[in-house]
CSV table of C-alpha atoms in Angstrom, one decimal:
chain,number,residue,atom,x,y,z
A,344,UNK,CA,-5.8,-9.6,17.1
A,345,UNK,CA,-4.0,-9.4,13.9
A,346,UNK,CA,-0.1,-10.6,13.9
A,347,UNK,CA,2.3,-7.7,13.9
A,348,UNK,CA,3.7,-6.9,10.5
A,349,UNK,CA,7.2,-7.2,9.3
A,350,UNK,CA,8.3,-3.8,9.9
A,351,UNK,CA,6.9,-3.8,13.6
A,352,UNK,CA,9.1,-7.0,14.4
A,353,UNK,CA,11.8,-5.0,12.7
A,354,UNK,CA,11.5,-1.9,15.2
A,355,UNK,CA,10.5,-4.2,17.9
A,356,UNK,CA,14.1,-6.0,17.8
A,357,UNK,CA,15.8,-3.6,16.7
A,358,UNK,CA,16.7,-5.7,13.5
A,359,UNK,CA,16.3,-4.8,9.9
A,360,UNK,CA,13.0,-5.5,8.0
A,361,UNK,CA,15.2,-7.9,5.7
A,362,UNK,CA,16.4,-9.8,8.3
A,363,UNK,CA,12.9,-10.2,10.1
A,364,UNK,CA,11.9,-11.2,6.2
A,365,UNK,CA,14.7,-13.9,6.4
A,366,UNK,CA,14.2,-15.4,9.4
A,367,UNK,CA,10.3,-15.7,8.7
A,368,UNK,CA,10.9,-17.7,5.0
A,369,UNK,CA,13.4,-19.6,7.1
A,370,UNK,CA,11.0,-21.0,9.6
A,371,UNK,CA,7.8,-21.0,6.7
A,372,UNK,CA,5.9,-18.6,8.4
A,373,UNK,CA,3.1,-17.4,5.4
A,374,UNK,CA,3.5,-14.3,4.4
A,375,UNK,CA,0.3,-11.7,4.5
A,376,UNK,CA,1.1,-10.1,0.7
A,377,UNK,CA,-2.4,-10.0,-0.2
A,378,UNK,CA,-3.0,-8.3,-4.1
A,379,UNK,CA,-5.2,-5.3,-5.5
A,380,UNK,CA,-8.4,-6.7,-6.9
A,381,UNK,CA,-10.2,-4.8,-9.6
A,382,UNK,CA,-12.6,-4.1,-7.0
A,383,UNK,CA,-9.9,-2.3,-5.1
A,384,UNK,CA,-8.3,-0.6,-8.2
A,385,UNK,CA,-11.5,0.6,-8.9
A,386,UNK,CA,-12.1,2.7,-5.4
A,387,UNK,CA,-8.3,3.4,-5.7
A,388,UNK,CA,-9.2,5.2,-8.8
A,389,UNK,CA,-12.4,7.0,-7.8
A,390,UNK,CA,-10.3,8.2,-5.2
A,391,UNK,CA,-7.1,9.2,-7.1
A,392,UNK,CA,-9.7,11.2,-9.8
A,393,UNK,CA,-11.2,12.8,-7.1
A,394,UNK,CA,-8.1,14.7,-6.0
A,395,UNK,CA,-6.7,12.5,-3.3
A,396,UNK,CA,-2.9,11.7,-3.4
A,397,UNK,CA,-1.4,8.4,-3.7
A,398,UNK,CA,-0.7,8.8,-0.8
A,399,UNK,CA,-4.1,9.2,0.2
A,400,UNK,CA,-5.5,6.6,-1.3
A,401,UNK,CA,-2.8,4.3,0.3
A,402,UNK,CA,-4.0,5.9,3.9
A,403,UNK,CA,-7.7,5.3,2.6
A,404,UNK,CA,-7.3,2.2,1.1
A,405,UNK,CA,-4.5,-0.1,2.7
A,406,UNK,CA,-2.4,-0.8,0.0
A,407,UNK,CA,0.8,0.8,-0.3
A,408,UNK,CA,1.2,3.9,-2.3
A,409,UNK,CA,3.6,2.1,-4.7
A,410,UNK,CA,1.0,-0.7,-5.9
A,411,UNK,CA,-1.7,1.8,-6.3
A,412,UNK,CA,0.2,4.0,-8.8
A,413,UNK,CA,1.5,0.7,-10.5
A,414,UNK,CA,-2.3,-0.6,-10.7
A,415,UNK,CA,-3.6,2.4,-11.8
A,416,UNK,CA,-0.6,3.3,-14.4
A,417,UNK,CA,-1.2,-1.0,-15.7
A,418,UNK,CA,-4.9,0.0,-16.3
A,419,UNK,CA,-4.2,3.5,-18.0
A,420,UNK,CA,-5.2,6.5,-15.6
A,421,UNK,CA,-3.8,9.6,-16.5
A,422,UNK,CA,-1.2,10.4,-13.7
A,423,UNK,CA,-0.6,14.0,-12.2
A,424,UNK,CA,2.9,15.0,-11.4
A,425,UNK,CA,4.3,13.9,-8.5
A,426,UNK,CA,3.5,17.1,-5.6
A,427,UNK,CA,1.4,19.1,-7.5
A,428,UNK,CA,-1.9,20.0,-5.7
A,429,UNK,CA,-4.8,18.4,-6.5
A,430,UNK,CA,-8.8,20.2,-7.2
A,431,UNK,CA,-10.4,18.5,-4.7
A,432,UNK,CA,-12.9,19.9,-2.3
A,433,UNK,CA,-12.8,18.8,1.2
């Protein structure tokens, strides 16, 4: 059983995200940031040129939306505009 993130202790006590944050760096609790490897970047991208949102490949993937654009923008990937719909086939 994995340890309940930061925004689950947040809703959970009715506290805000930056206060759980706090309080964890406080007591040295570790936190569980863990980085894109190119391994990930590169399934991040297959996904993102096959049609799927950021958003998508956040869902798909685990990483948050934001660190997958800022990967795949760091290694060069044409972007499409934000909310335009994408070719792919389901």
């Amino acid at each position: 059983m994995r340890p309940p993130s930061t925004a689950e202790l947040a809703r959970r006590y009715h506290v805000s995200k930056t206060a759980v944050l706090g309080l964890l760096t406080r007591h040295g609790v570790p936190r569980r940031f863990q980085s894109m490897t190119a391994t990930d970047i590169d399934r991040a991208e297959r996904l993102y040129r096959a049609g799927h949102s950021l958003a998508s490949c956040a869902k798909l993937t685990g990483f948050p939306a934001t660190s997958i654009n800022r990967a795949l923008n760091k290694r060069g990937t044409p972007m499409r505009p934000a909310g335009r719909p994408s070719n792919r086939t389901q």
